Amino acid sequence: MKFSPLRRALVGTASVAAVALALTGCSGFGSTGSNTGSKVTITFLTQNDAADTAQAKALITGFEKKYPDVTVKLNTQPAGTQGDNLMKTKLSTKTMNDVFHYNSGSLFQALNPKTTMTDLSDQSWVNDLDKNFKEVVTAGGKVYGAPLGTSSAGGILYNKKIYQQLGLSVPTTWDEFIANGKKIQSADPSVTPVLQSFGDTWTSQLLVLGDFANINKQDPNWADNYTNNKGDAKYVNAPAFEGFQHTSEIVADGLVNKDYASMTNAQAMDALATGKAAQYPMLTSSMATVQQNEPNDMNDVGVFAIPSPDAKYTSLTLWEPNALYIPSTTKGDKLQAAKNFVAFANSSDGCTIQNQTGAAAGPYATSVCKLPSDAPDFIKDVQKYIDDDQASPALEFKSPIKGPNLETILVGVGSGTTTAQVGAQQYDQDVKAQAQQLGIKGW
Amino acid sequence: MTTTAVRIDPANPTKAPGRSRGDKRRGVRSPYPSWFYIPAGVLYLVFFALPTFSSFYFALTRWTLFSQQFIGLGNFVQFFQTPALTQGFINTLIYGFLTSAAKVVLGLALALLLTSPIFGRGYLRAVVFFPVLVSTVGVGLTFKSLLDPFHGVVNSVLGFFHLPQPGWYTDPHLALLTVAGVDIWKGVGIATLIFMAGIVAIPSEYFEAARVDGAGSWNVFRNVTLPLVRPAMATVIILSLIGGLRSFDLIWAMTNGGPGFSSDVIASVIYKQYQAGFFGLSTAGNVILFIVVTAIMVPVQWLLNRREAEL
């Protein structure tokens, strides 16, 4: 069947129209905010949970008071993998907000900072940064991010009252930890020795991710070898296998709560703070839940490092705070206003606001900010590990590779449906997939 | 543009056939002028043709949204090495065929009931159709709370009668079946509606004739209703099977593919790759899903249509 000239012309017009439509569909989002006279409007993007939004609003109010010529509009989006993809989309289509709040470390590196972000190395607050933090917002020798909020630790949160009543001491080896669990179980069967909360699947990863400081202590090159696929830096091999083994061991020993499969993180934190459970492998940032729901029980919860099988390796794994970034698409007056906003967050005024609004989960990453004098006790536990040089950053701050299925695999291991061995094998496969997708050499 | 139209030419009945070639062409024309097609054509190109063909290309790249690199069939190789895929593949088939079969059987049974002269028929029809109207994610979250193994209503009632209280969606052996059950509950209304239309369309003479011949209820169903409702059945099977094979939203709302990988289907595996930022890899997964659905549906449709023709 042949096309008549008219048809051909129509098809041609239609194709042109199609392309035009596609192009117009992609533009038109760029101009957010406007310049009216001397007044500059910038936008600030943060996560849509209550704590982050509240902190952002307080920061904006403080900033606008100090800089009356600048208006800051708040935008929010979900956190987690959904947020990761939104970030990438906004940056690659050049529609990112003027200042945005996002993870540091490997997730920051995945945003391709060298081309998508503004270099902030020359800003005055950079000199005040903690060196560990500086590393996790640096790409190609340039600093791109300023911290917002405190660092946090991943370890075993425990109920100090229960420990006191039973005369238990903080375990330094894994065997001591299991022994403590068994003592708690026999002393009062209604108290859960170890909480797991697979209702929020991400919580299943703590015994593996929080064990990294122990691995690092045994083999400081582990993270490099893991990234470059060298030697036996695999999860099926010691020492990294420990985390998988521990996850399956606590279930096999019957130390875990019965409703682990549907319990959520918030429920688990409530159970821990109110003494219905004794221990919970978790991040200290979850203490925000306790601060909100059971503020009076706040100082009943402490934290200790996930014990290594050998006491001399036991150390605490730290997560660096998230950071504020400016995309490379922000220019002119807006760029200056955005830089002022970032600097404000890291000034003493900004610190005061952070102390008032954010639930501290560990030390700050900038020397300008100091924890309030009434900071909860568990932060002292974290600080002690740091002061004793018994702490190191999590793997995600040392390597760009983290397999996306770790939480799912560990739910299988932690429910007893997958053995630790098989789980570790599956995760090594997952890591390989991630490394290949990132295009890392040697895989 | 069909050639058959040349012989009939309803648009120009007055024109005598056998004129110049140009006139004949004009006779081939559809009842609408050509510019009428432009809006639909543009929409089709931009939203269907372009994404389809570009996805076949992106399936062959390592694509981070910032950059892309052509890597041939690497994504497909990697996809088949994904630990969850084998399980997801089997689960997809179980889920698709189970929900489809249940919708056919239950849908037909309900359609028979709701086309009979029973009390409150209109109300009952509305009740059966109601779940279709509700958002799938809403249904998923509702059932998740109803079936909660420790605090859910269902297990509380079971516990009251001292019956076993299964971990509906937290037990790896049950999770997929639980979601399939909810899917059937939600989708059976559509199947019922299609079957009802099929049953109502059967001329009442057939039933009268069968009755006169002394056929009982079972024989009327077996020899009149069932064969004549077959076109409706083919529609239900095809729609529910395609729906089941590419099902995602309900599974995601209820279990996220878990616990572990026990209720993962191909669509949820693909979504997880998107979440991980593996855009090329997940596009490859979509191409695989497309091929799988086609490979199953083409023979099924051919089989169903052939039977229909034989009637």
Coordinates of N, CA, C and O in Angstrom, one line a residue, chain A residues 265-417:
Chain A
N265 N 9.7 -0.5 62.9 CA 10.8 0.1 63.6 C 10.3 0.9 64.8 O 10.8 0.8 65.9
A266 N 9.2 1.7 64.6 CA 8.7 2.5 65.6 C 8.1 1.7 66.8 O 8.4 2.0 68.0
Q267 N 7.4 0.6 66.5 CA 6.9 -0.3 67.5 C 8.1 -0.9 68.3 O 8.0 -1.0 69.6
A268 N 9.2 -1.3 67.6 CA 10.3 -1.9 68.3 C 11.0 -0.9 69.2 O 11.3 -1.2 70.4
M269 N 11.1 0.4 68.8 CA 11.7 1.4 69.6 C 10.8 1.6 70.9 O 11.4 1.8 72.0
D270 N 9.5 1.6 70.7 CA 8.6 1.8 71.9 C 8.8 0.6 72.9 O 8.9 0.8 74.1
A271 N 8.9 -0.6 72.3 CA 9.0 -1.8 73.2 C 10.3 -1.7 73.9 O 10.4 -2.1 75.1
L272 N 11.4 -1.3 73.3 CA 12.7 -1.2 73.9 C 12.7 -0.1 75.0 O 13.2 -0.4 76.1
A273 N 12.2 1.0 74.7 CA 12.2 2.1 75.7 C 11.4 1.8 76.9 O 11.7 2.2 78.0
T274 N 10.2 1.1 76.7 CA 9.4 0.9 77.8 C 9.7 -0.4 78.6 O 8.9 -0.8 79.5
G275 N 10.8 -1.1 78.2 CA 11.2 -2.3 78.9 C 10.5 -3.6 78.6 O 10.6 -4.6 79.3
K276 N 9.8 -3.6 77.5 CA 9.2 -4.9 77.0 C 10.2 -5.7 76.3 O 10.0 -6.9 76.0
A277 N 11.3 -5.0 75.9 CA 12.4 -5.7 75.2 C 13.7 -5.2 75.7 O 13.8 -4.0 76.2
A278 N 14.8 -6.0 75.6 CA 16.1 -5.6 76.2 C 17.1 -5.0 75.2 O 17.8 -4.1 75.6
Q279 N 17.1 -5.6 74.0 CA 18.2 -5.2 73.1 C 17.6 -5.1 71.7 O 16.7 -5.8 71.3
Y280 N 18.2 -4.2 70.9 CA 17.7 -4.0 69.5 C 18.9 -3.5 68.6 O 19.4 -2.5 68.8
P281 N 19.3 -4.3 67.6 CA 20.3 -3.9 66.7 C 19.7 -2.8 65.9 O 18.9 -3.0 65.0
M282 N 20.2 -1.5 66.0 CA 19.5 -0.4 65.4 C 20.5 0.8 65.3 O 21.5 0.8 65.9
L283 N 20.1 1.8 64.5 CA 20.8 3.1 64.4 C 20.3 4.0 65.5 O 19.1 4.0 65.8
T284 N 21.2 4.8 66.0 CA 20.8 5.7 67.0 C 19.9 6.8 66.5 O 19.2 7.4 67.3
S285 N 19.8 7.0 65.2 CA 18.9 8.0 64.7 C 17.4 7.6 65.0 O 16.6 8.5 65.0
S286 N 17.2 6.3 65.2 CA 15.8 5.9 65.6 C 15.4 6.4 67.0 O 14.2 6.3 67.3
M287 N 16.4 6.9 67.7 CA 16.0 7.4 69.1 C 15.0 8.6 69.0 O 14.4 8.9 69.9
A288 N 15.0 9.2 67.8 CA 14.0 10.3 67.6 C 12.6 9.8 67.9 O 11.8 10.6 68.4
T289 N 12.3 8.6 67.6 CA 11.0 8.0 67.9 C 10.7 8.0 69.4 O 9.6 8.3 69.8
V290 N 11.7 7.6 70.1 CA 11.6 7.6 71.6 C 11.4 9.0 72.1 O 10.5 9.3 73.0
Q291 N 12.2 9.9 71.6 CA 12.1 11.3 72.0 C 10.7 11.8 71.8 O 10.2 12.6 72.6
Q292 N 10.1 11.4 70.7 CA 8.7 11.9 70.4 C 7.7 11.1 71.3 O 6.7 11.8 71.8
N293 N 7.8 9.8 71.4 CA 6.7 9.0 72.0 C 6.9 8.8 73.5 O 5.9 8.8 74.3
E294 N 8.1 8.6 74.0 CA 8.4 8.3 75.4 C 9.5 9.2 75.9 O 10.6 8.6 76.3
P295 N 9.4 10.5 75.9 CA 10.6 11.4 76.2 C 11.1 11.1 77.6 O 12.3 11.2 77.9
N296 N 10.2 10.6 78.5 CA 10.7 10.3 79.9 C 11.6 9.1 80.0 O 12.4 8.9 80.9
D297 N 11.5 8.2 79.0 CA 12.3 7.0 79.0 C 13.6 7.1 78.2 O 14.4 6.2 78.1
M298 N 13.8 8.3 77.7 CA 15.0 8.6 76.8 C 16.3 8.1 77.4 O 17.1 7.4 76.7
N299 N 16.5 8.4 78.7 CA 17.8 8.0 79.2 C 17.9 6.6 79.8 O 18.8 6.2 80.4
D300 N 16.8 5.8 79.5 CA 16.9 4.4 79.9 C 17.5 3.6 78.8 O 17.7 2.4 78.9
V301 N 17.7 4.2 77.6 CA 18.3 3.5 76.5 C 19.8 3.9 76.3 O 20.1 5.1 76.2
G302 N 20.6 2.9 76.1 CA 22.0 3.1 75.8 C 22.4 2.4 74.6 O 21.5 1.7 73.9
V303 N 23.6 2.5 74.1 CA 24.1 1.8 72.9 C 25.4 1.3 73.1 O 26.3 1.9 73.8
F304 N 25.7 0.0 72.6 CA 27.0 -0.5 72.6 C 27.3 -1.1 71.2 O 26.4 -1.3 70.4
A305 N 28.6 -1.2 70.9 CA 29.0 -1.7 69.5 C 28.5 -3.1 69.4 O 28.5 -3.9 70.4
I306 N 28.2 -3.5 68.2 CA 27.9 -4.9 67.9 C 29.2 -5.7 68.2 O 30.2 -5.5 67.6
P307 N 29.1 -6.7 69.2 CA 30.3 -7.3 69.6 C 30.9 -8.2 68.5 O 30.2 -9.0 67.8
S308 N 32.2 -8.1 68.4 CA 32.9 -9.0 67.5 C 33.1 -10.3 68.2 O 33.1 -10.4 69.4
P309 N 33.4 -11.5 67.5 CA 33.7 -12.7 68.2 C 34.9 -12.5 69.1 O 35.1 -13.2 70.1
D310 N 35.8 -11.6 68.7 CA 37.0 -11.3 69.5 C 37.0 -9.9 70.1 O 36.8 -9.0 69.3
A311 N 37.1 -9.8 71.4 CA 36.8 -8.5 72.0 C 37.8 -7.4 71.5 O 37.4 -6.2 71.5
K312 N 39.0 -7.7 71.0 CA 39.9 -6.7 70.6 C 39.5 -6.0 69.3 O 40.0 -4.9 69.0
Y313 N 38.5 -6.6 68.6 CA 38.1 -6.0 67.4 C 36.8 -5.2 67.5 O 36.3 -4.5 66.6
T314 N 36.1 -5.4 68.7 CA 34.8 -4.8 68.9 C 34.9 -3.2 68.8 O 35.5 -2.6 69.6
S315 N 34.2 -2.7 67.8 CA 34.2 -1.2 67.6 C 32.9 -0.8 67.0 O 32.1 -1.6 66.4
L316 N 32.6 0.5 67.1 CA 31.3 1.1 66.8 C 31.3 1.6 65.3 O 32.2 2.3 64.9
T317 N 30.2 1.3 64.6 CA 30.1 1.8 63.2 C 29.4 3.1 63.2 O 28.3 3.2 63.8
L318 N 29.9 4.1 62.5 CA 29.3 5.4 62.5 C 28.7 5.8 61.1 O 29.3 5.4 60.1
W319 N 27.6 6.5 61.1 CA 27.0 7.0 59.9 C 27.2 8.5 59.9 O 26.8 9.2 60.9
E320 N 27.8 9.1 58.8 CA 28.0 10.5 58.8 C 26.6 11.2 58.5 O 25.7 10.6 58.0
P321 N 26.5 12.5 58.9 CA 25.2 13.2 58.7 C 25.0 13.4 57.2 O 25.9 13.3 56.4
N322 N 23.7 13.7 56.9 CA 23.4 14.1 55.5 C 23.9 15.5 55.3 O 24.4 16.2 56.2
A323 N 23.8 16.0 54.1 CA 24.5 17.3 53.8 C 23.6 18.1 52.9 O 22.6 17.7 52.3
L324 N 23.9 19.4 52.9 CA 23.3 20.4 52.0 C 24.1 20.6 50.7 O 25.4 20.7 50.9
Y325 N 23.5 20.6 49.6 CA 24.3 20.8 48.3 C 23.6 21.8 47.5 O 22.4 22.1 47.6
I326 N 24.4 22.4 46.6 CA 23.8 23.4 45.6 C 24.1 22.8 44.2 O 25.2 22.5 43.9
P327 N 23.1 22.7 43.4 CA 23.3 22.2 42.0 C 24.0 23.2 41.1 O 24.0 24.4 41.4
S328 N 24.7 22.7 40.1 CA 25.5 23.6 39.2 C 24.6 24.5 38.4 O 25.0 25.4 37.8
T329 N 23.3 24.2 38.4 CA 22.4 25.0 37.6 C 21.9 26.3 38.3 O 21.3 27.1 37.7
T330 N 22.3 26.4 39.6 CA 21.9 27.6 40.3 C 23.0 28.7 40.0 O 24.2 28.4 40.3
K331 N 22.6 29.9 39.5 CA 23.6 30.9 39.1 C 23.2 32.3 39.7 O 22.1 32.5 40.2
G332 N 24.1 33.2 39.6 CA 23.9 34.6 39.9 C 23.5 34.9 41.3 O 24.1 34.3 42.2
D333 N 22.5 35.7 41.4 CA 22.0 36.1 42.8 C 21.5 34.9 43.6 O 21.7 34.8 44.8
K334 N 20.9 34.0 42.9 CA 20.4 32.8 43.6 C 21.5 32.0 44.1 O 21.4 31.4 45.2
L335 N 22.6 31.9 43.4 CA 23.8 31.1 43.9 C 24.3 31.7 45.1 O 24.6 31.0 46.1
Q336 N 24.4 33.1 45.2 CA 24.9 33.7 46.4 C 24.0 33.5 47.5 O 24.4 33.2 48.6
A337 N 22.7 33.6 47.3 CA 21.7 33.4 48.3 C 21.8 32.0 48.8 O 21.7 31.7 50.0
A338 N 22.0 31.0 47.9 CA 22.0 29.6 48.3 C 23.3 29.4 49.1 O 23.2 28.6 50.1
K339 N 24.4 30.0 48.7 CA 25.6 29.8 49.5 C 25.4 30.4 50.9 O 25.9 29.8 51.9
N340 N 24.8 31.5 51.0 CA 24.5 32.1 52.3 C 23.6 31.2 53.2 O 23.8 31.1 54.4
F341 N 22.7 30.6 52.5 CA 21.8 29.7 53.3 C 22.6 28.5 53.8 O 22.4 28.1 55.0
V342 N 23.4 27.9 53.0 CA 24.2 26.8 53.5 C 25.2 27.2 54.6 O 25.3 26.5 55.6
A343 N 25.8 28.4 54.4 CA 26.7 28.9 55.5 C 25.9 29.2 56.8 O 26.4 28.9 57.9
F344 N 24.7 29.7 56.6 CA 23.8 30.0 57.8 C 23.6 28.7 58.6 O 23.7 28.7 59.8
A345 N 23.3 27.6 57.9 CA 23.0 26.3 58.6 C 24.2 25.9 59.4 O 24.1 25.2 60.4
N346 N 25.4 26.3 58.9 CA 26.7 25.9 59.6 C 27.3 27.0 60.5 O 28.4 26.9 60.8
S347 N 26.4 28.0 60.8 CA 26.9 29.1 61.7 C 26.4 28.8 63.1 O 25.6 27.8 63.3
S348 N 26.8 29.6 64.1 CA 26.3 29.3 65.4 C 24.8 29.4 65.5 O 24.1 28.7 66.3
D349 N 24.2 30.4 64.8 CA 22.8 30.5 64.7 C 22.1 29.2 64.2 O 21.1 28.7 64.7
G350 N 22.7 28.7 63.1 CA 22.2 27.5 62.5 C 22.3 26.3 63.5 O 21.4 25.5 63.5
C351 N 23.4 26.3 64.2 CA 23.6 25.2 65.2 C 22.5 25.2 66.2 O 22.0 24.2 66.7
T352 N 22.2 26.4 66.7 CA 21.2 26.5 67.7 C 19.9 26.0 67.2 O 19.2 25.2 67.9
I353 N 19.5 26.3 66.0 CA 18.3 25.8 65.4 C 18.3 24.3 65.3 O 17.4 23.6 65.6
Q354 N 19.5 23.8 64.8 CA 19.6 22.3 64.7 C 19.4 21.6 66.1 O 18.8 20.6 66.2
N355 N 20.0 22.2 67.1 CA 19.9 21.6 68.4 C 18.4 21.7 68.9 O 18.0 20.8 69.6
Q356 N 17.7 22.8 68.5 CA 16.3 22.9 69.0 C 15.4 21.9 68.2 O 14.4 21.4 68.8
T357 N 15.6 21.7 67.0 CA 14.7 21.0 66.2 C 15.0 19.6 65.9 O 14.2 18.7 65.8
G358 N 16.3 19.3 65.7 CA 16.7 17.9 65.3 C 17.0 17.1 66.5 O 17.6 17.6 67.5
A359 N 16.6 15.8 66.5 CA 16.9 15.0 67.6 C 18.4 14.5 67.4 O 18.6 13.8 66.4
A360 N 19.3 14.9 68.3 CA 20.7 14.5 68.1 C 20.8 13.0 68.2 O 20.2 12.4 69.0
A361 N 21.7 12.4 67.4 CA 21.9 11.0 67.4 C 23.3 10.7 67.6 O 23.7 9.5 67.6
G362 N 24.2 11.7 67.7 CA 25.6 11.5 67.9 C 26.2 12.8 67.7 O 25.6 13.9 67.7
P363 N 27.6 12.9 67.7 CA 28.3 14.2 67.6 C 28.0 14.9 66.2 O 27.6 14.2 65.3
Y364 N 28.2 16.2 66.2 CA 28.1 16.9 65.0 C 29.4 16.7 64.1 O 30.5 16.3 64.7
A365 N 29.3 17.1 62.9 CA 30.5 16.9 62.0 C 31.2 18.2 61.8 O 32.1 18.3 61.0
T366 N 30.7 19.3 62.4 CA 31.5 20.6 62.3 C 31.8 21.1 63.7 O 31.0 20.9 64.6
S367 N 32.9 21.7 63.8 CA 33.4 22.1 65.2 C 32.5 23.3 65.7 O 32.6 23.7 66.8
V368 N 31.8 24.0 64.7 CA 31.0 25.1 65.1 C 29.8 24.7 66.0 O 29.5 25.4 66.9
C369 N 29.3 23.5 65.7 CA 28.1 23.0 66.4 C 28.5 22.2 67.6 O 29.3 21.3 67.5
K370 N 27.9 22.5 68.7 CA 28.1 21.7 69.9 C 26.8 21.1 70.4 O 25.8 21.8 70.3
L371 N 26.9 19.9 70.9 CA 25.6 19.3 71.4 C 25.2 20.1 72.7 O 26.0 20.6 73.4
P372 N 23.8 20.1 72.8 CA 23.4 20.8 74.0 C 23.8 20.1 75.3 O 24.0 18.9 75.3
S373 N 23.8 20.8 76.4 CA 24.3 20.2 77.7 C 23.3 19.1 78.1 O 23.7 18.2 78.8
D374 N 22.0 19.2 77.7 CA 21.1 18.2 78.1 C 20.9 17.1 77.1 O 19.9 16.4 77.0
A375 N 22.0 16.8 76.3 CA 21.9 15.8 75.3 C 21.7 14.5 75.9 O 22.2 14.2 77.0
P376 N 20.9 13.6 75.3 CA 20.6 12.3 76.0 C 21.8 11.4 76.2 O 22.8 11.6 75.5
D377 N 21.7 10.5 77.2 CA 22.8 9.7 77.6 C 23.5 8.9 76.5 O 24.7 8.7 76.5
F378 N 22.6 8.4 75.6 CA 23.2 7.4 74.6 C 24.3 8.1 73.8 O 25.2 7.4 73.3
I379 N 24.2 9.4 73.6 CA 25.2 10.1 72.8 C 26.6 10.0 73.5 O 27.6 9.9 72.9
K380 N 26.5 10.0 74.9 CA 27.8 9.9 75.6 C 28.4 8.5 75.3 O 29.6 8.4 75.2
D381 N 27.5 7.5 75.2 CA 28.1 6.1 74.9 C 28.8 6.2 73.5 O 29.9 5.7 73.4
V382 N 28.2 6.9 72.5 CA 28.8 7.0 71.2 C 30.1 7.7 71.3 O 31.1 7.3 70.8
Q383 N 30.0 8.9 72.0 CA 31.2 9.7 72.1 C 32.4 8.9 72.7 O 33.5 9.1 72.3
K384 N 32.1 8.0 73.7 CA 33.2 7.3 74.3 C 33.9 6.4 73.3 O 35.1 6.3 73.3
Y385 N 33.1 5.8 72.5 CA 33.8 4.9 71.4 C 34.7 5.8 70.5 O 35.8 5.4 70.2
I386 N 34.2 7.0 70.2 CA 35.0 7.9 69.3 C 36.2 8.3 70.0 O 37.3 8.3 69.5
D387 N 36.1 8.7 71.3 CA 37.2 9.2 72.1 C 38.3 8.1 72.3 O 39.5 8.3 72.3
D388 N 37.8 6.8 72.4 CA 38.7 5.7 72.6 C 39.3 5.2 71.3 O 39.9 4.2 71.2
D389 N 38.9 5.9 70.2 CA 39.3 5.5 68.8 C 38.8 4.0 68.5 O 39.5 3.2 67.9
Q390 N 37.7 3.7 69.0 CA 37.0 2.4 68.7 C 35.8 2.6 67.8 O 34.8 2.0 68.0
A391 N 35.9 3.5 66.8 CA 34.8 3.7 65.9 C 35.3 4.0 64.5 O 36.4 4.5 64.4
S392 N 34.5 3.6 63.5 CA 34.9 3.9 62.2 C 33.7 4.0 61.3 O 32.6 3.5 61.6
P393 N 33.7 4.8 60.2 CA 32.6 5.0 59.3 C 32.0 3.7 58.7 O 32.8 2.7 58.6
A394 N 30.8 3.7 58.4 CA 30.2 2.5 57.8 C 30.7 2.3 56.4 O 31.3 3.2 55.8
L395 N 30.5 1.1 55.8 CA 31.1 0.7 54.5 C 30.6 1.7 53.4 O 31.3 2.0 52.5
E396 N 29.4 2.2 53.6 CA 28.8 3.0 52.5 C 29.6 4.4 52.3 O 29.4 5.1 51.4
F397 N 30.4 4.7 53.4 CA 31.3 5.9 53.2 C 32.7 5.5 52.8 O 33.5 6.4 52.6
K398 N 32.9 4.2 52.6 CA 34.3 3.8 52.1 C 34.2 3.2 50.8 O 35.3 3.0 50.1
S399 N 33.0 2.8 50.3 CA 32.9 2.1 49.0 C 31.6 2.5 48.4 O 30.6 2.7 49.0
P400 N 31.6 2.7 47.0 CA 30.4 3.0 46.4 C 29.4 1.9 46.2 O 28.3 2.0 45.8
I401 N 29.9 0.6 46.5 CA 29.1 -0.5 46.2 C 28.3 -1.0 47.4 O 28.8 -1.3 48.5
K402 N 27.0 -1.0 47.3 CA 26.1 -1.6 48.2 C 25.0 -2.3 47.5 O 24.2 -1.7 46.8
G403 N 24.9 -3.6 47.6 CA 23.9 -4.4 46.8 C 22.5 -3.9 47.3 O 22.3 -3.8 48.5
P404 N 21.6 -3.7 46.3 CA 20.3 -3.2 46.7 C 19.4 -4.2 47.4 O 18.4 -3.9 48.0
N405 N 19.7 -5.5 47.3 CA 18.8 -6.5 47.9 C 19.2 -7.0 49.3 O 18.7 -8.0 49.8
L406 N 20.2 -6.3 49.9 CA 20.7 -6.8 51.2 C 19.5 -6.9 52.2 O 19.5 -8.0 52.9
E407 N 18.7 -6.0 52.3 CA 17.6 -6.0 53.3 C 16.7 -7.2 53.0 O 16.3 -7.9 53.9
T408 N 16.4 -7.5 51.8 CA 15.5 -8.6 51.4 C 16.2 -9.9 51.8 O 15.6 -10.8 52.3
I409 N 17.4 -10.0 51.4 CA 18.2 -11.3 51.7 C 18.2 -11.5 53.2 O 18.0 -12.6 53.7
L410 N 18.5 -10.4 54.0 CA 18.6 -10.6 55.4 C 17.3 -10.9 56.1 O 17.3 -11.5 57.1
V411 N 16.2 -10.5 55.5 CA 14.9 -10.9 56.0 C 14.8 -12.4 55.9 O 14.3 -13.1 56.9
G412 N 15.2 -12.9 54.8 CA 15.2 -14.4 54.6 C 16.1 -15.1 55.7 O 15.7 -16.1 56.3
V413 N 17.3 -14.5 55.9 CA 18.2 -15.1 56.8 C 17.7 -15.0 58.3 O 17.7 -15.9 59.1
G414 N 17.2 -13.8 58.5 CA 16.7 -13.5 59.9 C 15.4 -14.2 60.2 O 15.0 -14.2 61.4
S415 N 14.7 -14.7 59.2 CA 13.5 -15.5 59.5 C 13.7 -17.0 59.5 O 12.9 -17.8 59.8
G416 N 15.0 -17.3 59.2 CA 15.3 -18.8 59.2 C 14.9 -19.5 58.0 O 15.1 -20.7 57.9
T417 N 14.5 -18.8 56.9 CA 14.1 -19.5 55.7 C 15.3 -19.7 54.8 O 15.3 -20.5 53.9

